[in-house]
mmCIF file of C-alpha atoms in Angstrom:
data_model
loop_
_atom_site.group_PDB
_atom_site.id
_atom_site.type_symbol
_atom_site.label_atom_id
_atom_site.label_comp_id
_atom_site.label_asym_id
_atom_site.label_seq_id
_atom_site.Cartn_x
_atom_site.Cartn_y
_atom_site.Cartn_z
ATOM 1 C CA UNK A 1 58.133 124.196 148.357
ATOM 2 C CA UNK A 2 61.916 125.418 147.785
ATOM 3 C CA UNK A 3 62.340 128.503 149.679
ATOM 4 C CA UNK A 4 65.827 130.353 148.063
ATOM 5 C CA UNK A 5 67.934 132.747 150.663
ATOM 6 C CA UNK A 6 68.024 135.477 148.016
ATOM 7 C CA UNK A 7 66.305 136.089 145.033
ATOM 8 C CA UNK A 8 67.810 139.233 142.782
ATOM 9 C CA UNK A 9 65.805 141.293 140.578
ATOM 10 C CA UNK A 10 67.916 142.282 137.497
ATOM 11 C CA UNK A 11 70.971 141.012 136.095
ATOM 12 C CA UNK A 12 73.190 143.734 135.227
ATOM 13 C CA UNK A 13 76.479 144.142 137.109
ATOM 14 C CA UNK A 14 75.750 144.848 140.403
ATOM 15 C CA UNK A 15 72.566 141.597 140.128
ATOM 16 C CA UNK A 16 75.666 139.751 139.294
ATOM 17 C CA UNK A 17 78.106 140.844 142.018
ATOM 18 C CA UNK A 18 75.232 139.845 144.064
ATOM 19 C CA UNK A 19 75.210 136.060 142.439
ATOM 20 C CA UNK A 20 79.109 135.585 143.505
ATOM 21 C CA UNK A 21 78.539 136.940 146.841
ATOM 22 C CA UNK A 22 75.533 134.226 147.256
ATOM 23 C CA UNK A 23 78.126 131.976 145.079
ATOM 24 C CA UNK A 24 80.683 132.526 148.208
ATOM 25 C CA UNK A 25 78.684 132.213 150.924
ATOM 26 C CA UNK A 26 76.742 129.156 149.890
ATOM 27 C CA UNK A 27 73.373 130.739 150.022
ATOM 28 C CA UNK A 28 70.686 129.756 147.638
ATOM 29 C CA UNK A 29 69.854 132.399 144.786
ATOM 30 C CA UNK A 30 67.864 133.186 141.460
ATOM 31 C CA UNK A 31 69.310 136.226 139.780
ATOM 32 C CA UNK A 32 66.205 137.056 136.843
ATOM 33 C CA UNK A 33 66.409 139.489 134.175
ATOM 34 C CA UNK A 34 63.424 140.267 131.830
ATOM 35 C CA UNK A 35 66.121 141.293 128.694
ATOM 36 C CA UNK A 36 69.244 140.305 128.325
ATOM 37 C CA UNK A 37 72.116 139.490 130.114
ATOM 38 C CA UNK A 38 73.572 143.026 131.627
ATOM 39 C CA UNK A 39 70.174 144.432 129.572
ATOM 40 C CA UNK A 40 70.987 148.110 130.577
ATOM 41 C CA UNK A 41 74.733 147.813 128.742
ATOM 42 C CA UNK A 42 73.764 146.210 125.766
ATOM 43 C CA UNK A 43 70.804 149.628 125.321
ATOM 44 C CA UNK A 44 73.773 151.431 125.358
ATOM 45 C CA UNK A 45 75.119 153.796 122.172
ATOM 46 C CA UNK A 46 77.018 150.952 120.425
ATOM 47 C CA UNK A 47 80.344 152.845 120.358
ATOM 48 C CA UNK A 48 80.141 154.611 124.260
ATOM 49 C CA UNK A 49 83.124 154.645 126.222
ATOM 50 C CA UNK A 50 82.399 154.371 130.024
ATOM 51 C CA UNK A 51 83.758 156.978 132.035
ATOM 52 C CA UNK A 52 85.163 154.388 134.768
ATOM 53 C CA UNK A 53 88.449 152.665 134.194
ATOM 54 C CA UNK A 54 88.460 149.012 133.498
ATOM 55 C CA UNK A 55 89.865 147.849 136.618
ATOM 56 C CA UNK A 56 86.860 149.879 139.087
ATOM 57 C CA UNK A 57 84.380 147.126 137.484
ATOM 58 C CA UNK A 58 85.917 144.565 138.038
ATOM 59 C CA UNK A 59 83.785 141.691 140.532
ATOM 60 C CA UNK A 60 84.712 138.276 141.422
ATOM 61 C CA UNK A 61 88.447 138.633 141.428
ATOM 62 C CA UNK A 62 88.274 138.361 137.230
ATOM 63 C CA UNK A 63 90.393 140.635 135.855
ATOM 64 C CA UNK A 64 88.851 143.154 133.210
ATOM 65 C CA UNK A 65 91.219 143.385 130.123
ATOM 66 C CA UNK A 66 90.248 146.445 127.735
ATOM 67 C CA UNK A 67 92.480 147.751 124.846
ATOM 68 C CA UNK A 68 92.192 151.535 126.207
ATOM 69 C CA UNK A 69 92.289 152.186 130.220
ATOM 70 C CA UNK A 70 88.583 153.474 129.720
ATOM 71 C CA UNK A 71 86.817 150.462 128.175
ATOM 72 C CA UNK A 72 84.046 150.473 125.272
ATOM 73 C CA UNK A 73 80.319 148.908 125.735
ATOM 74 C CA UNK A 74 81.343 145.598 124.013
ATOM 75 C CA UNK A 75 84.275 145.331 125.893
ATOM 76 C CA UNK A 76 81.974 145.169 128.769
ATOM 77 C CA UNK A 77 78.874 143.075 127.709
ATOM 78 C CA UNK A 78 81.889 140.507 126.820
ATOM 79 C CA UNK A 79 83.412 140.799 130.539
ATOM 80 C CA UNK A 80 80.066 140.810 132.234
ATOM 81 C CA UNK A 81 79.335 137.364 130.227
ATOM 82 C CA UNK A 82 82.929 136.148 131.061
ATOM 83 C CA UNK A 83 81.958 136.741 134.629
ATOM 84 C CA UNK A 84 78.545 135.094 134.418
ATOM 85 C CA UNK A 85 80.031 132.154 132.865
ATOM 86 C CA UNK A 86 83.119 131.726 135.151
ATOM 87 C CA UNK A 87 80.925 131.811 138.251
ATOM 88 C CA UNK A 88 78.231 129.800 136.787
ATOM 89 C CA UNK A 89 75.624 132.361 138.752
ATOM 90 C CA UNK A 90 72.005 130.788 138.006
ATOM 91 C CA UNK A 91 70.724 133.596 135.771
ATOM 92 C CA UNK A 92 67.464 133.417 134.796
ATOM 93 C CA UNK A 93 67.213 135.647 130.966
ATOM 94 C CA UNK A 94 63.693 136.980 129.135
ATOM 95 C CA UNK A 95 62.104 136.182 132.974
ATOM 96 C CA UNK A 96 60.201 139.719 133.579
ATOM 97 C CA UNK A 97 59.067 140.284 137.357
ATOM 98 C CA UNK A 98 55.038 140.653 137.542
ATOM 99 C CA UNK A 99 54.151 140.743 140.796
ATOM 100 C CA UNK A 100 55.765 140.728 144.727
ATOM 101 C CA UNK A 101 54.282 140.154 147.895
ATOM 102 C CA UNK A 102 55.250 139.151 151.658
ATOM 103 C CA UNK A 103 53.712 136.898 153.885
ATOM 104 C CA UNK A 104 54.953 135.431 157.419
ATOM 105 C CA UNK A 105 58.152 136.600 156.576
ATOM 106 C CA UNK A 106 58.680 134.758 152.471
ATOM 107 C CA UNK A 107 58.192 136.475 149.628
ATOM 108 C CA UNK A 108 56.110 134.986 146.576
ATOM 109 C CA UNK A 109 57.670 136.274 143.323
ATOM 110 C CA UNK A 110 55.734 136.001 140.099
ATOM 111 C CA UNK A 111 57.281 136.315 136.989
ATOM 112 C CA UNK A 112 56.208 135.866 133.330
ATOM 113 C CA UNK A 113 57.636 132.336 133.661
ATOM 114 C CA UNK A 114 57.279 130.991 137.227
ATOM 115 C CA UNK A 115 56.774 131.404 140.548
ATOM 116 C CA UNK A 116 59.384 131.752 143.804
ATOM 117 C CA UNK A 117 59.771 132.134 147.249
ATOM 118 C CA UNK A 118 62.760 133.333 149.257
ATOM 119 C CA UNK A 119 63.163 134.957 152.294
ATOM 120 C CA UNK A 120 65.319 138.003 150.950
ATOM 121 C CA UNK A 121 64.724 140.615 147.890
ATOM 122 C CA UNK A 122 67.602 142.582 146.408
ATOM 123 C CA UNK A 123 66.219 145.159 143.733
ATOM 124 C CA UNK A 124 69.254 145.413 141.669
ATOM 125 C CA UNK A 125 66.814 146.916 138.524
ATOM 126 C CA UNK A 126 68.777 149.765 137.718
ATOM 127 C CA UNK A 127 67.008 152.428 135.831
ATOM 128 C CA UNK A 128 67.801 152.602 131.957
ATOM 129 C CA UNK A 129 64.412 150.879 131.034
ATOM 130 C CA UNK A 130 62.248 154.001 131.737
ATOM 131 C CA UNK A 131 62.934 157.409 129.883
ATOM 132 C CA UNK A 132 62.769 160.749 131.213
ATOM 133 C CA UNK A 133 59.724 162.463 129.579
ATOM 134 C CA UNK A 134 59.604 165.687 128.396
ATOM 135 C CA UNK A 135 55.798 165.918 128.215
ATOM 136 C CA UNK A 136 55.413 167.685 125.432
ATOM 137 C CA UNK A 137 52.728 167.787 122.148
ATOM 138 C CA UNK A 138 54.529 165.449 119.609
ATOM 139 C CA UNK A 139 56.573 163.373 121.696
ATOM 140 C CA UNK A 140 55.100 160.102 120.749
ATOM 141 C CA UNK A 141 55.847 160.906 117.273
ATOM 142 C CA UNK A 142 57.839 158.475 115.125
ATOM 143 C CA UNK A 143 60.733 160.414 114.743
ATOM 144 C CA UNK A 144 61.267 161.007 118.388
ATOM 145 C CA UNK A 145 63.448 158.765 120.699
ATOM 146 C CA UNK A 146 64.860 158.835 123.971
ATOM 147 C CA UNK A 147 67.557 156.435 123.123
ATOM 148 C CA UNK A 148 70.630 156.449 120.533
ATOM 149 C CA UNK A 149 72.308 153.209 119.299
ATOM 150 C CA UNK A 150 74.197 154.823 115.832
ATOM 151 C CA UNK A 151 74.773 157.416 114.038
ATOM 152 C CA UNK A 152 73.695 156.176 110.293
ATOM 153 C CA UNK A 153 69.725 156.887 110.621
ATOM 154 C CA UNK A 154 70.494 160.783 110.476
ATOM 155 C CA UNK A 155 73.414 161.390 107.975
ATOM 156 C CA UNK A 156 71.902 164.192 106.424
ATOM 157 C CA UNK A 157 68.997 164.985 108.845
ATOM 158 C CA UNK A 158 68.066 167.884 110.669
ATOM 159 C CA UNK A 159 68.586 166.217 114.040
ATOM 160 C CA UNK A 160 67.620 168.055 117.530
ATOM 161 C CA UNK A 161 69.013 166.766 120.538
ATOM 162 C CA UNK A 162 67.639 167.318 123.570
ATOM 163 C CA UNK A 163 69.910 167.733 126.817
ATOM 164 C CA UNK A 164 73.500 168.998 128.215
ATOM 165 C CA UNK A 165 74.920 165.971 129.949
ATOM 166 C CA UNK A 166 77.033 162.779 128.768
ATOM 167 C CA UNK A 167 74.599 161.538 126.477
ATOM 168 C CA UNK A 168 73.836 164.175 124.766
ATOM 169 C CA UNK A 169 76.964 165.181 124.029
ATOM 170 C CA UNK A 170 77.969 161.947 122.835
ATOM 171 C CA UNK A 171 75.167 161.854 120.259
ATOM 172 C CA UNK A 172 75.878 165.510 119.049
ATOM 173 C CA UNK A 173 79.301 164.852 118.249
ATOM 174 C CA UNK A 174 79.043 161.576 116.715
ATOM 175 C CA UNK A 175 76.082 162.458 114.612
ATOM 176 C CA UNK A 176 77.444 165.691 113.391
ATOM 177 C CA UNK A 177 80.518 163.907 112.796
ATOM 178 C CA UNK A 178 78.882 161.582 110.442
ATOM 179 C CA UNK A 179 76.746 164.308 108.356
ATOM 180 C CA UNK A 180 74.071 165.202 110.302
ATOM 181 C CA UNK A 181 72.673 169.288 110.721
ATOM 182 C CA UNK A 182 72.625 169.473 114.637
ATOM 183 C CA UNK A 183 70.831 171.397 116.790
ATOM 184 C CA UNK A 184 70.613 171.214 120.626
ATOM 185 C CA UNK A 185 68.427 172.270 122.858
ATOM 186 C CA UNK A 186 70.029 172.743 126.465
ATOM 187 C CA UNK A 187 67.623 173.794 129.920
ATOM 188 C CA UNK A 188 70.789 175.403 131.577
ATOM 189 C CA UNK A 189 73.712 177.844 130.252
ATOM 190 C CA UNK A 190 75.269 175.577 128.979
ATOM 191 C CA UNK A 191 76.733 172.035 128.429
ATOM 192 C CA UNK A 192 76.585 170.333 132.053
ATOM 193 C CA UNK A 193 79.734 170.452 134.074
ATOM 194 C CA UNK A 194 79.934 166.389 134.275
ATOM 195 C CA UNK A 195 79.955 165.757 130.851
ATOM 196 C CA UNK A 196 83.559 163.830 130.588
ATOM 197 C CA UNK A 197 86.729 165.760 130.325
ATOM 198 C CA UNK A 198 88.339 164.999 127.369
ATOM 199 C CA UNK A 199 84.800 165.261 125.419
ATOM 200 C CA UNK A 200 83.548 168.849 126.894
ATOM 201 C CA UNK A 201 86.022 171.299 125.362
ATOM 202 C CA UNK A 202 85.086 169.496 121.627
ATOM 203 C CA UNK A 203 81.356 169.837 122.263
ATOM 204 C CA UNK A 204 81.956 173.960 123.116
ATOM 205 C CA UNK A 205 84.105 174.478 120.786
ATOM 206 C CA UNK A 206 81.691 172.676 118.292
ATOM 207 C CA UNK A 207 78.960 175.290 119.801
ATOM 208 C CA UNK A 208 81.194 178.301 119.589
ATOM 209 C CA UNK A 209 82.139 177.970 116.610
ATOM 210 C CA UNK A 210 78.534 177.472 114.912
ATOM 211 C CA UNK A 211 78.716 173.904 113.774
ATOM 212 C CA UNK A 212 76.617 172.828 115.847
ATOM 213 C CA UNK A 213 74.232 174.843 117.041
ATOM 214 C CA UNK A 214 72.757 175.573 120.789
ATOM 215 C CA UNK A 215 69.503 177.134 122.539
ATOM 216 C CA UNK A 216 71.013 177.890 126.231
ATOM 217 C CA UNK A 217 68.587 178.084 129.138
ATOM 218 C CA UNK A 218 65.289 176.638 126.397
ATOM 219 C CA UNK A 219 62.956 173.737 126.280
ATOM 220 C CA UNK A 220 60.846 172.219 123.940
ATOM 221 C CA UNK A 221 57.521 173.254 123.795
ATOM 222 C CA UNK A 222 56.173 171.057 120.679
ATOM 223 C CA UNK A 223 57.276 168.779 118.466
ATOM 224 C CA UNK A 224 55.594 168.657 114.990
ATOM 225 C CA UNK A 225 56.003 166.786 111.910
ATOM 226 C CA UNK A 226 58.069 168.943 110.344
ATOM 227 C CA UNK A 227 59.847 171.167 112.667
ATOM 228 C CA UNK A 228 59.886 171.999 116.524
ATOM 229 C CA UNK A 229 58.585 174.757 118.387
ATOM 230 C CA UNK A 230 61.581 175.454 121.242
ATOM 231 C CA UNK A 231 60.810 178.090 123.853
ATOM 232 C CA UNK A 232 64.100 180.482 124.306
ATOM 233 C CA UNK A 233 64.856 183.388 126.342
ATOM 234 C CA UNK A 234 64.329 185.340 123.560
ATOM 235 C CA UNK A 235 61.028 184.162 122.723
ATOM 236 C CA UNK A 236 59.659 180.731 120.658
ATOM 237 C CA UNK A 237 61.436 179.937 118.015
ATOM 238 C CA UNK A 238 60.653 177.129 114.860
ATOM 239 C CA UNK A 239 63.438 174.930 114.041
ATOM 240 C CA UNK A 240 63.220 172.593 110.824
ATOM 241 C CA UNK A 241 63.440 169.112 111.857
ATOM 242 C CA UNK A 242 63.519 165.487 110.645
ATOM 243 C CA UNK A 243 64.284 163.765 114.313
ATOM 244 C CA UNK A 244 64.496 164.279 118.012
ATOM 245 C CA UNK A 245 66.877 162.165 120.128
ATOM 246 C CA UNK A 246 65.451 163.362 123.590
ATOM 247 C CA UNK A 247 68.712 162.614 125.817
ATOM 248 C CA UNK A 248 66.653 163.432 128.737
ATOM 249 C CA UNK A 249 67.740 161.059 131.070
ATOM 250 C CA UNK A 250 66.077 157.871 132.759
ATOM 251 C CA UNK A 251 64.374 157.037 136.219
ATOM 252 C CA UNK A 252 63.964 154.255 138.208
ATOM 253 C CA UNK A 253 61.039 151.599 138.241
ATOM 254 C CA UNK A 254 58.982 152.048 141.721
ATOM 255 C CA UNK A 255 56.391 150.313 140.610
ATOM 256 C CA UNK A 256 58.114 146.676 142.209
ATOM 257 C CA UNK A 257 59.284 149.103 145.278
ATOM 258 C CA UNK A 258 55.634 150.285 145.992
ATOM 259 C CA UNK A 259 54.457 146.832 145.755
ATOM 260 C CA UNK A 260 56.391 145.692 148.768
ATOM 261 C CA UNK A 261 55.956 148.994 150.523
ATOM 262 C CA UNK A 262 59.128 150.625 150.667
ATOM 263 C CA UNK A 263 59.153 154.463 151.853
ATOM 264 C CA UNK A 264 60.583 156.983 149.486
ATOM 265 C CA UNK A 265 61.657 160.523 150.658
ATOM 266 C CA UNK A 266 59.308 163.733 149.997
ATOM 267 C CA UNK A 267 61.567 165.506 148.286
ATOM 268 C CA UNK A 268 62.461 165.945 144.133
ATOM 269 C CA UNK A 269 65.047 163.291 144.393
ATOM 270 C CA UNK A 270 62.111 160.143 145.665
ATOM 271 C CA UNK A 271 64.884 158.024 146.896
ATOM 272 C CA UNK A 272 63.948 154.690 148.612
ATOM 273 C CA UNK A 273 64.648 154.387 152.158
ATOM 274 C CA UNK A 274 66.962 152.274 153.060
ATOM 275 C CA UNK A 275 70.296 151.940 155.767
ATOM 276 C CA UNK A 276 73.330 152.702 153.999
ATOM 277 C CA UNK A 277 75.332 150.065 156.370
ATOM 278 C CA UNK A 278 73.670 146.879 154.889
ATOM 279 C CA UNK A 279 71.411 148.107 152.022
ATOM 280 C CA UNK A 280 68.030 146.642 153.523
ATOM 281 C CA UNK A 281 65.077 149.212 153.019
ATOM 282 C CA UNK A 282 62.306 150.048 155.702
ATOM 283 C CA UNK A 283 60.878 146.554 154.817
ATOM 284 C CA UNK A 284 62.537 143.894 156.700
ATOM 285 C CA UNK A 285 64.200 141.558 153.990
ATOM 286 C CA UNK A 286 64.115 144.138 151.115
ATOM 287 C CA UNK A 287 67.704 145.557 150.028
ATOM 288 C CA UNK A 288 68.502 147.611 147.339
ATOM 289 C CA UNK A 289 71.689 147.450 144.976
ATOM 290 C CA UNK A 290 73.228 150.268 142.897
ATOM 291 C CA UNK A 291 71.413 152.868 141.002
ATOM 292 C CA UNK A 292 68.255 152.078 142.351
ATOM 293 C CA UNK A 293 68.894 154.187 145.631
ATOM 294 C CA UNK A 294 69.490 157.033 144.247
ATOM 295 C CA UNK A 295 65.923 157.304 143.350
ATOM 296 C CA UNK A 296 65.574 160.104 140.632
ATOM 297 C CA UNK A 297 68.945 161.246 141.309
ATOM 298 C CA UNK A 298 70.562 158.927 138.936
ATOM 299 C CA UNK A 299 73.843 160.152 138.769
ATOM 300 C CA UNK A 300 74.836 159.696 142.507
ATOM 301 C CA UNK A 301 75.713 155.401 142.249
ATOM 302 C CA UNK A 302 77.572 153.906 139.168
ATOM 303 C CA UNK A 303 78.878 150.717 138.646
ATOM 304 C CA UNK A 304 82.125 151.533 140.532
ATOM 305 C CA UNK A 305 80.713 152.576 143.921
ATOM 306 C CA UNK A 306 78.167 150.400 143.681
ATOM 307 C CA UNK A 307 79.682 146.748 143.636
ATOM 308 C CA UNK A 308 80.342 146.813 147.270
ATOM 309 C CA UNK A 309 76.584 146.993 147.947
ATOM 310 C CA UNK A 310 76.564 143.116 147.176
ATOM 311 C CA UNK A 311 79.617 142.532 149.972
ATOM 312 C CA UNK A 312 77.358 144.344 152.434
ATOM 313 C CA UNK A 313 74.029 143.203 151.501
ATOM 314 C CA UNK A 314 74.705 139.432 151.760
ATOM 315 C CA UNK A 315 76.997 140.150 155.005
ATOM 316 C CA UNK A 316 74.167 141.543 156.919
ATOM 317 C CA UNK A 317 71.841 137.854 155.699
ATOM 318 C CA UNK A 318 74.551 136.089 156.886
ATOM 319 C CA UNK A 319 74.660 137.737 160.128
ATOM 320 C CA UNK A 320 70.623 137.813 160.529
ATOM 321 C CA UNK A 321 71.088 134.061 159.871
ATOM 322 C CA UNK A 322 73.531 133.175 162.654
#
């Protein structure tokens, strides 16, 4: 029975940045993603611009070339691949994770392909798979979504987008831009004071000046077929509708954490426990990688500040080793 030193969970960057630290250290690895190859990227609105500069993801001392200093989604999913395929990491793709388990210190991995065993775990599993739900009447409607490739669909819709952060905005603009009647529907005063800086004085001014119009402090209380009922501080209110693109936000996937027992904290944010020297959680082998350990606060880790957990995680292995 082969037993690998370290077998990854998801192969977006930071699952990758974790192959070429196993690449330099000569440790034995199986990086497996159940979608494609940086799977969280490629969901991504096809034209998104990240908000980091090309050169803060950069891994593996491969440079990261983009036209503009902030670089577009298939900018990236073509460096992430460059990096995969310079490194040769052993990237398993369409290989979803069933089940985990621990005995005498090895871990038995089942996936919908195969079967493993190493002695360490990094969860690198991100958190774009699993939407945000509102939990509303009508939200498993056809014309409701919680993610945004393209504008086209809604040229001369009634769209209602739901949120005040990056996303939304994005998807506001663009869609209005491209024909669409726009209304959003925003839980605090106004648009979120994150959103990116060169974006957040269109999306106001948008507001302010009635093209695209805004519900401050509101939710949605139901969506129908034909309109949706949005609670204000004025009252409820019926706006026509033809689609909702709920930009809600994502959380992360506990389900593989709870299988292997690892603590999260009591409070709102349910973020894993772990030591934020080497990345290994309250189970002894366990270590978790980027956006994962921020729990439900996704907006704390990011590519950027995140590669280093991959330097740390497999220096603390080595060290357990000697």
């Amino acid at each position: 029975m082969e037993f690998l030193d370290v077998f990854v969970i998801g192969g977006g960057p930071i699952g990758l940045a974790c192959g070429i630290e196993c690449e330099k250290a000569g440790l034995s690895y199986a990086i497996v993603e159940k979608g494609v190859l940086t799977n969280s990227l490629y969901n991504y609105p096809l034209n998104m611009t990240f908000f980091s500069t090309s050169d803060k993801l950069e891994m593996g001392w491969i440079p990261f070339m983009s036209v503009s200093h902030k670089p577009t989604r298939t900018e990236a999913l073509e460096y992430y691949r460059r990096v995969a395929q310079t490194w040769k990491l052993k990237v398993q793709l369409y290989e979803q994770v069933k089940t985990l388990s621990k005995k005498n210190n090895i871990f038995e991995i089942t996936t919908s392909k195969a079967t493993y065993h190493a002695r360490n775990i990094v969860m690198a599993t991100g958190f774009y798979d699993l939407p945000n739900l509102m939990n509303v009447p009508g939200e498993d409607l056809p014309k409701v979504s919680h993610y945004y490739r393209e504008p086209w669909p809604y040229i001369g819709q009634k769209l209602l987008v739901v949120g005040g952060a990056n996303s939304a905005v994005d998807v506001a603009l663009e869609t209005w831009r491209k024909g669409a009647e726009v209304t959003m529907v925003l839980k605090n005063d106004g648009i979120d004071e994150n959103v990116k800086y060169w974006v957040k004085p269109d999306i106001e001014n948008r507001i302010k000046e009635g093209s695209i119009k805004a519900f401050p402090n509101s939710t949605v209380k139901e969506i129908r077929e034909k309109d949706v009922l949005v609670t204000t501080p004025k009252g409820e209110v019926t706006v026509e509708n033809d689609f909702v693109l709920a930009m809600t936000g994502y959380v992360p996937n506990f389900s593989l954490l709870d299988q292997l027992g690892v603590e999260l904290s009591l409070d709102d944010k349910k973020q894993p426990c772990y030591d934020q020297a080497n990345q290994e959680s309250n189970v002894s082998g366990v270590y978790l990688a980027g956006v994962v350990c921020g729990g439900l606060n996704t907006r704390e880790f990011f590519i950027e500040n995140s590669i280093v957990h991959a330097e740390n995680i497999i220096r603390h292995i080595l060290e357990k080793n000697e």
